[in-house]
Amino acid sequence: MRRFSSSPLSSQFENVGFIGLGNMGSRMASNLLKAGYKLTVHDVNHNVTKMFTNVGVPSKETPFEVAEASDVVITMLPSSNHVMDVYMGPNGLLDERSPLRPHLLIDSSTIDPQTSRKLSAKVASCTLKEKKDNWENPLMLDAPVSGGVLSAEAGTLTFMVGGSEDAYLAAKSLLLSMGKNAIFCGGAGNGSAAKICNNLAMAVSMLGVSEALSLGQSLGISASTLTKIFNSSTARCWSSDSYNPVPGVMEGVPSSRNYTGGFASKLMAKDLNLAVASAKEVGLKFPLMSQAQEIYAEICKDGHEIEDFSCVFRHHYSGKDEFN
């Protein structure tokens, strides 16, 4: 079994390409800069690349050009279609005009496991421009994240990683420059599968907490009081103690900012669609998943797609703000 160096700022990963500078990607890339990596960036929105070019970070016009300047490339994109386009489209990372310079490609997007596995096999079939540090062929990791925008900014994300364990060990210090945890999940696609399962549980949890808090309000119990009970009792969970959906109960969360600046409902709807598709592929039916999918589709249809997913408390359950 091959073993690769995993020391921080290893020469094999000194030059990092980053593609996708949205709410999450821009913050992840900034943390790589703080850690001392040499960065090259790309995004179709030139306005978001300016914050990097303004501090001396080179920007490239195509993914292929990013690959030509990088030892490792990280992608953080909205959907499977965007990932396929960046990898396989015209001037993509896997442009067949030349062998690959990057030894490792890391996709932190939330996409379906099948796409992750397809791309991993395609990457492994490519040839390297230069072999070094025992890397015989390029490899890919699917490494989606949990934690949201606040954790991306603070560098406290959790990475769920699928692919070669050797590649995971080699990339671990790079990932920990952007997060506090990097958990190996097994073979290609397993990181993507873990993220879908995590977000399914998160969606159902948020719905359950929102439903209970709304019921409590209707029965005459304030959300603050019920939250204290939850958080010192068996109902305690992330949705109650760290991301409470009731405006006025907790500071520093989207519900305290009119549901702005968090994890958009349209992204939760997308992730639930991925979960439903994956369940169908393996022939399983999950009623809570299906109900969550319907609720978030309704939230988006009603015009709340860019609001944080905790807005279900207000827009689906008609919950009331807490006034202290």
mmCIF file of C-alpha atoms in Angstrom:
data_model
loop_
_atom_site.group_PDB
_atom_site.id
_atom_site.type_symbol
_atom_site.label_atom_id
_atom_site.label_comp_id
_atom_site.label_asym_id
_atom_site.label_seq_id
_atom_site.Cartn_x
_atom_site.Cartn_y
_atom_site.Cartn_z
ATOM 1 C CA MET A 1 0.000 0.000 0.000
ATOM 2 C CA ARG A 2 1.314 3.404 -0.945
ATOM 3 C CA ARG A 3 1.947 5.899 1.851
ATOM 4 C CA PHE A 4 2.167 9.582 1.084
ATOM 5 C CA SER A 5 3.587 12.387 3.150
ATOM 6 C CA SER A 6 0.943 14.112 5.286
ATOM 7 C CA SER A 7 3.070 16.887 6.774
ATOM 8 C CA PRO A 8 1.602 20.412 6.737
ATOM 9 C CA LEU A 9 2.490 22.404 3.654
ATOM 10 C CA SER A 10 4.027 19.335 2.046
ATOM 11 C CA SER A 11 5.641 20.300 -1.249
ATOM 12 C CA GLN A 12 3.195 18.020 -3.066
ATOM 13 C CA PHE A 13 0.287 20.284 -2.042
ATOM 14 C CA GLU A 14 1.964 23.672 -1.769
ATOM 15 C CA ASN A 15 0.066 25.083 -4.768
ATOM 16 C CA VAL A 16 -3.688 24.816 -4.245
ATOM 17 C CA GLY A 17 -6.338 25.578 -6.838
ATOM 18 C CA PHE A 18 -9.794 26.517 -5.578
ATOM 19 C CA ILE A 19 -12.875 26.578 -7.822
ATOM 20 C CA GLY A 20 -16.187 27.888 -6.505
ATOM 21 C CA LEU A 21 -16.019 31.018 -4.349
ATOM 22 C CA GLY A 22 -19.569 31.230 -3.047
ATOM 23 C CA ASN A 23 -20.572 31.699 0.578
ATOM 24 C CA MET A 24 -18.749 28.549 1.631
ATOM 25 C CA GLY A 25 -15.904 28.375 -0.876
ATOM 26 C CA SER A 26 -14.698 31.949 -0.398
ATOM 27 C CA ARG A 27 -14.309 31.389 3.338
ATOM 28 C CA MET A 28 -12.606 28.031 2.905
ATOM 29 C CA ALA A 29 -10.167 29.525 0.408
ATOM 30 C CA SER A 30 -9.424 32.412 2.778
ATOM 31 C CA ASN A 31 -8.477 29.940 5.501
ATOM 32 C CA LEU A 32 -6.078 28.200 3.129
ATOM 33 C CA LEU A 33 -4.400 31.550 2.540
ATOM 34 C CA LYS A 34 -4.104 32.106 6.280
ATOM 35 C CA ALA A 35 -2.478 28.683 6.593
ATOM 36 C CA GLY A 36 0.221 29.684 4.103
ATOM 37 C CA TYR A 37 -0.803 27.792 0.981
ATOM 38 C CA LYS A 38 -0.199 29.339 -2.445
ATOM 39 C CA LEU A 39 -3.629 29.777 -3.966
ATOM 40 C CA THR A 40 -5.026 30.058 -7.497
ATOM 41 C CA VAL A 41 -8.773 30.647 -7.856
ATOM 42 C CA HIS A 42 -11.598 30.508 -10.382
ATOM 43 C CA ASP A 43 -15.287 31.353 -10.320
ATOM 44 C CA VAL A 44 -17.715 32.194 -13.108
ATOM 45 C CA ASN A 45 -18.695 35.280 -11.100
ATOM 46 C CA HIS A 46 -15.745 37.624 -11.565
ATOM 47 C CA ASN A 47 -17.011 39.894 -8.814
ATOM 48 C CA VAL A 48 -16.270 37.284 -6.150
ATOM 49 C CA THR A 49 -12.748 36.656 -7.438
ATOM 50 C CA LYS A 50 -11.876 40.314 -6.870
ATOM 51 C CA MET A 51 -11.553 39.864 -3.125
ATOM 52 C CA PHE A 52 -8.735 37.419 -3.848
ATOM 53 C CA THR A 53 -7.065 39.193 -6.751
ATOM 54 C CA ASN A 54 -7.100 42.370 -4.653
ATOM 55 C CA VAL A 55 -4.786 40.666 -2.158
ATOM 56 C CA GLY A 56 -2.490 39.219 -4.825
ATOM 57 C CA VAL A 57 -4.079 35.819 -5.446
ATOM 58 C CA PRO A 58 -4.045 34.896 -9.163
ATOM 59 C CA SER A 59 -7.352 34.155 -10.837
ATOM 60 C CA LYS A 60 -7.724 31.954 -13.923
ATOM 61 C CA GLU A 61 -10.382 32.047 -16.625
ATOM 62 C CA THR A 62 -10.980 28.289 -16.814
ATOM 63 C CA PRO A 63 -10.746 25.199 -14.570
ATOM 64 C CA PHE A 64 -8.109 23.817 -16.934
ATOM 65 C CA GLU A 65 -5.872 26.818 -16.266
ATOM 66 C CA VAL A 66 -6.323 26.333 -12.525
ATOM 67 C CA ALA A 67 -5.247 22.705 -12.886
ATOM 68 C CA GLU A 68 -2.142 23.729 -14.826
ATOM 69 C CA ALA A 69 -1.069 25.932 -11.891
ATOM 70 C CA SER A 70 -1.892 23.564 -9.031
ATOM 71 C CA ASP A 71 -0.671 20.463 -7.185
ATOM 72 C CA VAL A 72 -4.147 19.882 -5.750
ATOM 73 C CA VAL A 73 -7.496 21.356 -6.792
ATOM 74 C CA ILE A 74 -10.499 21.808 -4.491
ATOM 75 C CA THR A 75 -13.993 22.377 -5.885
ATOM 76 C CA MET A 76 -16.964 23.750 -3.947
ATOM 77 C CA LEU A 77 -19.946 23.979 -6.294
ATOM 78 C CA PRO A 78 -23.755 24.107 -6.073
ATOM 79 C CA SER A 79 -24.818 20.864 -7.781
ATOM 80 C CA SER A 80 -23.824 17.674 -9.588
ATOM 81 C CA ASN A 81 -24.287 19.387 -12.951
ATOM 82 C CA HIS A 82 -21.872 22.177 -11.986
ATOM 83 C CA VAL A 83 -19.305 19.620 -10.805
ATOM 84 C CA MET A 84 -19.570 17.600 -14.026
ATOM 85 C CA ASP A 85 -19.144 20.765 -16.081
ATOM 86 C CA VAL A 86 -16.042 21.864 -14.153
ATOM 87 C CA TYR A 87 -14.482 18.420 -14.426
ATOM 88 C CA MET A 88 -15.618 17.207 -17.847
ATOM 89 C CA GLY A 89 -16.807 20.297 -19.739
ATOM 90 C CA PRO A 90 -14.872 22.422 -22.255
ATOM 91 C CA ASN A 91 -11.625 23.617 -20.638
ATOM 92 C CA GLY A 92 -12.466 21.473 -17.615
ATOM 93 C CA LEU A 93 -10.097 20.001 -15.071
ATOM 94 C CA LEU A 94 -9.865 16.746 -17.028
ATOM 95 C CA ASP A 95 -9.204 18.364 -20.376
ATOM 96 C CA GLU A 96 -7.851 15.614 -22.607
ATOM 97 C CA ARG A 97 -5.367 17.913 -24.327
ATOM 98 C CA SER A 98 -2.683 17.171 -21.766
ATOM 99 C CA PRO A 99 -1.868 14.987 -18.749
ATOM 100 C CA LEU A 100 -2.916 16.273 -15.346
ATOM 101 C CA ARG A 101 -0.584 18.362 -13.236
ATOM 102 C CA PRO A 102 -2.615 18.008 -9.984
ATOM 103 C CA HIS A 103 -1.956 14.791 -8.120
ATOM 104 C CA LEU A 104 -5.171 15.126 -6.160
ATOM 105 C CA LEU A 105 -8.632 16.540 -6.871
ATOM 106 C CA ILE A 106 -10.953 17.174 -3.905
ATOM 107 C CA ASP A 107 -14.642 17.879 -4.412
ATOM 108 C CA SER A 108 -16.354 19.417 -1.370
ATOM 109 C CA SER A 109 -19.678 19.967 -3.140
ATOM 110 C CA THR A 110 -22.801 18.181 -1.923
ATOM 111 C CA ILE A 111 -23.688 15.886 -4.819
ATOM 112 C CA ASP A 112 -25.004 12.368 -5.357
ATOM 113 C CA PRO A 113 -22.647 9.459 -4.588
ATOM 114 C CA GLN A 114 -23.028 8.065 -8.098
ATOM 115 C CA THR A 115 -21.528 11.190 -9.670
ATOM 116 C CA SER A 116 -18.678 11.158 -7.141
ATOM 117 C CA ARG A 117 -17.869 7.537 -7.997
ATOM 118 C CA LYS A 118 -18.039 8.172 -11.733
ATOM 119 C CA LEU A 119 -15.636 11.103 -11.490
ATOM 120 C CA SER A 120 -13.281 9.243 -9.152
ATOM 121 C CA ALA A 121 -12.914 6.445 -11.698
ATOM 122 C CA LYS A 122 -12.378 8.955 -14.494
ATOM 123 C CA VAL A 123 -9.670 10.810 -12.533
ATOM 124 C CA ALA A 124 -7.864 7.568 -11.696
ATOM 125 C CA SER A 125 -7.737 6.693 -15.409
ATOM 126 C CA CYS A 126 -5.867 9.906 -16.237
ATOM 127 C CA THR A 127 -2.109 10.193 -16.497
ATOM 128 C CA LEU A 128 0.072 12.542 -14.482
ATOM 129 C CA LYS A 129 2.249 15.176 -16.059
ATOM 130 C CA GLU A 130 4.899 14.482 -13.435
ATOM 131 C CA LYS A 131 5.059 11.574 -10.996
ATOM 132 C CA LYS A 132 6.473 12.334 -7.560
ATOM 133 C CA ASP A 133 6.238 11.286 -3.924
ATOM 134 C CA ASN A 134 5.075 7.797 -4.993
ATOM 135 C CA TRP A 135 1.975 9.138 -6.733
ATOM 136 C CA GLU A 136 1.567 6.888 -9.772
ATOM 137 C CA ASN A 137 -1.756 8.321 -10.975
ATOM 138 C CA PRO A 138 -4.065 11.179 -9.981
ATOM 139 C CA LEU A 139 -6.687 10.490 -7.333
ATOM 140 C CA MET A 140 -9.933 12.086 -6.253
ATOM 141 C CA LEU A 141 -11.570 12.538 -2.849
ATOM 142 C CA ASP A 142 -15.210 13.437 -2.337
ATOM 143 C CA ALA A 143 -15.107 15.586 0.800
ATOM 144 C CA PRO A 144 -18.360 17.460 1.458
ATOM 145 C CA VAL A 145 -18.622 19.505 4.628
ATOM 146 C CA SER A 146 -20.941 20.126 7.540
ATOM 147 C CA GLY A 147 -21.091 23.289 9.622
ATOM 148 C CA GLY A 148 -22.423 25.993 7.333
ATOM 149 C CA VAL A 149 -21.150 29.471 6.601
ATOM 150 C CA LEU A 150 -20.248 30.312 10.198
ATOM 151 C CA SER A 151 -18.054 27.215 10.511
ATOM 152 C CA ALA A 152 -16.518 27.857 7.096
ATOM 153 C CA GLU A 153 -15.487 31.305 8.284
ATOM 154 C CA ALA A 154 -14.230 30.063 11.644
ATOM 155 C CA GLY A 155 -12.379 27.121 10.097
ATOM 156 C CA THR A 156 -14.369 24.586 12.129
ATOM 157 C CA LEU A 157 -15.988 22.546 9.356
ATOM 158 C CA THR A 158 -16.303 18.774 9.458
ATOM 159 C CA PHE A 159 -15.148 17.012 6.271
ATOM 160 C CA MET A 160 -16.712 13.670 5.331
ATOM 161 C CA VAL A 161 -14.185 12.011 3.043
ATOM 162 C CA GLY A 162 -14.566 9.215 0.532
ATOM 163 C CA GLY A 163 -11.859 7.709 -1.672
ATOM 164 C CA SER A 164 -8.404 6.247 -1.193
ATOM 165 C CA GLU A 165 -7.388 6.141 2.472
ATOM 166 C CA ASP A 166 -3.802 6.949 1.509
ATOM 167 C CA ALA A 167 -4.976 10.062 -0.341
ATOM 168 C CA TYR A 168 -7.117 10.997 2.666
ATOM 169 C CA LEU A 169 -4.114 10.757 4.984
ATOM 170 C CA ALA A 170 -2.010 12.818 2.603
ATOM 171 C CA ALA A 171 -4.702 15.498 2.360
ATOM 172 C CA LYS A 172 -5.695 15.565 6.023
ATOM 173 C CA SER A 173 -3.524 18.516 7.047
ATOM 174 C CA LEU A 174 -4.842 20.482 4.063
ATOM 175 C CA LEU A 175 -8.432 19.756 5.072
ATOM 176 C CA LEU A 176 -7.723 20.666 8.691
ATOM 177 C CA SER A 177 -6.577 24.091 7.528
ATOM 178 C CA MET A 178 -10.260 24.663 6.735
ATOM 179 C CA GLY A 179 -11.952 22.558 9.414
ATOM 180 C CA LYS A 180 -11.661 20.927 12.804
ATOM 181 C CA ASN A 181 -12.596 17.379 11.762
ATOM 182 C CA ALA A 182 -11.847 15.184 8.759
ATOM 183 C CA ILE A 183 -13.553 11.794 8.981
ATOM 184 C CA PHE A 184 -12.702 8.986 6.570
ATOM 185 C CA CYS A 185 -15.907 7.312 5.377
ATOM 186 C CA GLY A 186 -14.557 4.600 3.084
ATOM 187 C CA GLY A 187 -14.358 4.283 -0.675
ATOM 188 C CA ALA A 188 -15.250 6.711 -3.436
ATOM 189 C CA GLY A 189 -18.704 8.252 -3.034
ATOM 190 C CA ASN A 190 -18.983 7.453 0.666
ATOM 191 C CA GLY A 191 -18.250 11.035 1.666
ATOM 192 C CA SER A 192 -21.126 12.203 -0.514
ATOM 193 C CA ALA A 193 -23.355 9.472 0.928
ATOM 194 C CA ALA A 194 -22.476 10.533 4.471
ATOM 195 C CA LYS A 195 -23.330 14.163 3.710
ATOM 196 C CA ILE A 196 -26.735 13.235 2.281
ATOM 197 C CA CYS A 197 -27.520 11.173 5.381
ATOM 198 C CA ASN A 198 -26.324 13.964 7.677
ATOM 199 C CA ASN A 199 -28.509 16.560 5.972
ATOM 200 C CA LEU A 200 -31.498 14.247 5.971
ATOM 201 C CA ALA A 201 -31.181 13.900 9.744
ATOM 202 C CA MET A 202 -30.666 17.662 10.081
ATOM 203 C CA ALA A 203 -33.798 18.444 8.066
ATOM 204 C CA VAL A 204 -35.989 16.027 10.007
ATOM 205 C CA SER A 205 -34.551 17.305 13.295
ATOM 206 C CA MET A 206 -35.293 20.925 12.389
ATOM 207 C CA LEU A 207 -38.841 20.033 11.409
ATOM 208 C CA GLY A 208 -39.377 18.146 14.655
ATOM 209 C CA VAL A 209 -38.038 20.974 16.817
ATOM 210 C CA SER A 210 -40.020 23.599 14.884
ATOM 211 C CA GLU A 211 -43.193 21.546 15.150
ATOM 212 C CA ALA A 212 -42.794 21.029 18.889
ATOM 213 C CA LEU A 213 -41.983 24.689 19.571
ATOM 214 C CA SER A 214 -44.966 25.843 17.527
ATOM 215 C CA LEU A 215 -47.236 23.433 19.371
ATOM 216 C CA GLY A 216 -45.826 24.655 22.680
ATOM 217 C CA GLN A 217 -46.608 28.250 21.776
ATOM 218 C CA SER A 218 -50.177 27.275 20.878
ATOM 219 C CA LEU A 219 -50.500 25.568 24.274
ATOM 220 C CA GLY A 220 -49.239 28.635 26.119
ATOM 221 C CA ILE A 221 -45.574 27.741 26.695
ATOM 222 C CA SER A 222 -42.983 30.281 25.518
ATOM 223 C CA ALA A 223 -40.358 29.075 23.059
ATOM 224 C CA SER A 224 -37.599 30.176 25.451
ATOM 225 C CA THR A 225 -39.005 28.066 28.271
ATOM 226 C CA LEU A 226 -39.555 25.046 26.051
ATOM 227 C CA THR A 227 -36.047 25.407 24.607
ATOM 228 C CA LYS A 228 -34.593 25.334 28.143
ATOM 229 C CA ILE A 229 -36.529 22.121 28.768
ATOM 230 C CA PHE A 230 -35.373 20.559 25.516
ATOM 231 C CA ASN A 231 -31.743 21.456 26.166
ATOM 232 C CA SER A 232 -31.726 19.949 29.645
ATOM 233 C CA SER A 233 -33.767 16.926 28.667
ATOM 234 C CA THR A 234 -34.117 14.162 26.088
ATOM 235 C CA ALA A 235 -35.150 16.424 23.178
ATOM 236 C CA ARG A 236 -31.812 18.221 23.101
ATOM 237 C CA CYS A 237 -30.260 18.423 19.641
ATOM 238 C CA TRP A 238 -28.348 20.820 17.389
ATOM 239 C CA SER A 239 -31.562 22.384 16.121
ATOM 240 C CA SER A 240 -32.573 23.294 19.663
ATOM 241 C CA ASP A 241 -29.297 24.206 21.369
ATOM 242 C CA SER A 242 -27.155 25.623 18.554
ATOM 243 C CA TYR A 243 -29.457 26.714 15.713
ATOM 244 C CA ASN A 244 -32.797 27.477 17.317
ATOM 245 C CA PRO A 245 -35.445 28.375 14.707
ATOM 246 C CA VAL A 246 -37.469 30.807 16.834
ATOM 247 C CA PRO A 247 -36.611 34.497 16.332
ATOM 248 C CA GLY A 248 -35.658 36.031 19.661
ATOM 249 C CA VAL A 249 -34.593 32.860 21.463
ATOM 250 C CA MET A 250 -30.923 32.658 20.450
ATOM 251 C CA GLU A 251 -28.431 35.260 19.235
ATOM 252 C CA GLY A 252 -26.053 34.764 16.326
ATOM 253 C CA VAL A 253 -28.213 32.318 14.365
ATOM 254 C CA PRO A 254 -30.225 32.963 11.171
ATOM 255 C CA SER A 255 -33.551 33.128 13.012
ATOM 256 C CA SER A 256 -32.218 36.197 14.846
ATOM 257 C CA ARG A 257 -31.427 37.839 11.485
ATOM 258 C CA ASN A 258 -34.779 37.282 9.793
ATOM 259 C CA TYR A 259 -33.466 33.948 8.506
ATOM 260 C CA THR A 260 -30.608 35.423 6.466
ATOM 261 C CA GLY A 261 -26.990 34.308 6.236
ATOM 262 C CA GLY A 262 -27.440 30.597 6.818
ATOM 263 C CA PHE A 263 -28.135 27.413 4.838
ATOM 264 C CA ALA A 264 -30.672 28.322 2.184
ATOM 265 C CA SER A 265 -33.923 26.373 2.018
ATOM 266 C CA LYS A 266 -33.297 25.742 -1.690
ATOM 267 C CA LEU A 267 -30.061 23.942 -0.790
ATOM 268 C CA MET A 268 -31.830 21.812 1.779
ATOM 269 C CA ALA A 269 -34.479 20.996 -0.825
ATOM 270 C CA LYS A 270 -31.720 20.012 -3.257
ATOM 271 C CA ASP A 271 -30.055 17.756 -0.681
ATOM 272 C CA LEU A 272 -33.350 16.079 0.172
ATOM 273 C CA ASN A 273 -33.907 15.445 -3.536
ATOM 274 C CA LEU A 274 -30.505 13.736 -3.605
ATOM 275 C CA ALA A 275 -31.465 11.633 -0.586
ATOM 276 C CA VAL A 276 -34.767 10.589 -2.172
ATOM 277 C CA ALA A 277 -33.026 9.675 -5.439
ATOM 278 C CA SER A 278 -30.409 7.636 -3.575
ATOM 279 C CA ALA A 279 -33.109 5.823 -1.587
ATOM 280 C CA LYS A 280 -34.957 4.938 -4.794
ATOM 281 C CA GLU A 281 -31.752 3.614 -6.297
ATOM 282 C CA VAL A 282 -31.343 1.105 -3.464
ATOM 283 C CA GLY A 283 -35.059 0.315 -3.353
ATOM 284 C CA LEU A 284 -35.925 1.819 0.029
ATOM 285 C CA LYS A 285 -38.782 4.057 1.156
ATOM 286 C CA PHE A 286 -38.506 6.523 4.038
ATOM 287 C CA PRO A 287 -41.667 8.447 4.984
ATOM 288 C CA LEU A 288 -39.925 11.158 7.024
ATOM 289 C CA MET A 289 -37.575 11.860 4.140
ATOM 290 C CA SER A 290 -40.472 12.162 1.729
ATOM 291 C CA GLN A 291 -42.391 14.456 4.067
ATOM 292 C CA ALA A 292 -39.343 16.676 4.578
ATOM 293 C CA GLN A 293 -38.832 16.845 0.812
ATOM 294 C CA GLU A 294 -42.444 17.987 0.320
ATOM 295 C CA ILE A 295 -42.227 20.635 3.046
ATOM 296 C CA TYR A 296 -39.025 22.197 1.735
ATOM 297 C CA ALA A 297 -40.319 22.113 -1.840
ATOM 298 C CA GLU A 298 -43.377 24.009 -0.603
ATOM 299 C CA ILE A 299 -41.225 26.530 1.290
ATOM 300 C CA CYS A 300 -39.250 27.257 -1.868
ATOM 301 C CA LYS A 301 -42.373 27.451 -4.041
ATOM 302 C CA ASP A 302 -43.793 30.042 -1.645
ATOM 303 C CA GLY A 303 -40.826 32.344 -2.204
ATOM 304 C CA HIS A 304 -38.587 31.537 0.750
ATOM 305 C CA GLU A 305 -35.879 29.613 -1.092
ATOM 306 C CA ILE A 306 -33.007 31.925 -0.107
ATOM 307 C CA GLU A 307 -34.015 32.073 3.550
ATOM 308 C CA ASP A 308 -32.309 29.747 6.001
ATOM 309 C CA PHE A 309 -33.901 26.316 6.253
ATOM 310 C CA SER A 310 -34.937 27.009 9.866
ATOM 311 C CA CYS A 311 -37.562 29.387 8.432
ATOM 312 C CA VAL A 312 -39.940 26.404 8.358
ATOM 313 C CA PHE A 313 -40.826 27.412 11.913
ATOM 314 C CA ARG A 314 -42.332 30.648 10.619
ATOM 315 C CA HIS A 315 -43.529 29.733 7.139
ATOM 316 C CA HIS A 316 -44.729 26.135 7.526
ATOM 317 C CA TYR A 317 -45.694 25.929 11.193
ATOM 318 C CA SER A 318 -46.785 29.588 11.562
ATOM 319 C CA GLY A 319 -44.664 29.896 14.691
ATOM 320 C CA LYS A 320 -44.432 33.237 16.504
ATOM 321 C CA ASP A 321 -41.390 35.356 17.290
ATOM 322 C CA GLU A 322 -40.212 35.469 20.904
ATOM 323 C CA PHE A 323 -40.307 38.936 22.434
ATOM 324 C CA ASN A 324 -38.207 39.312 25.567
#
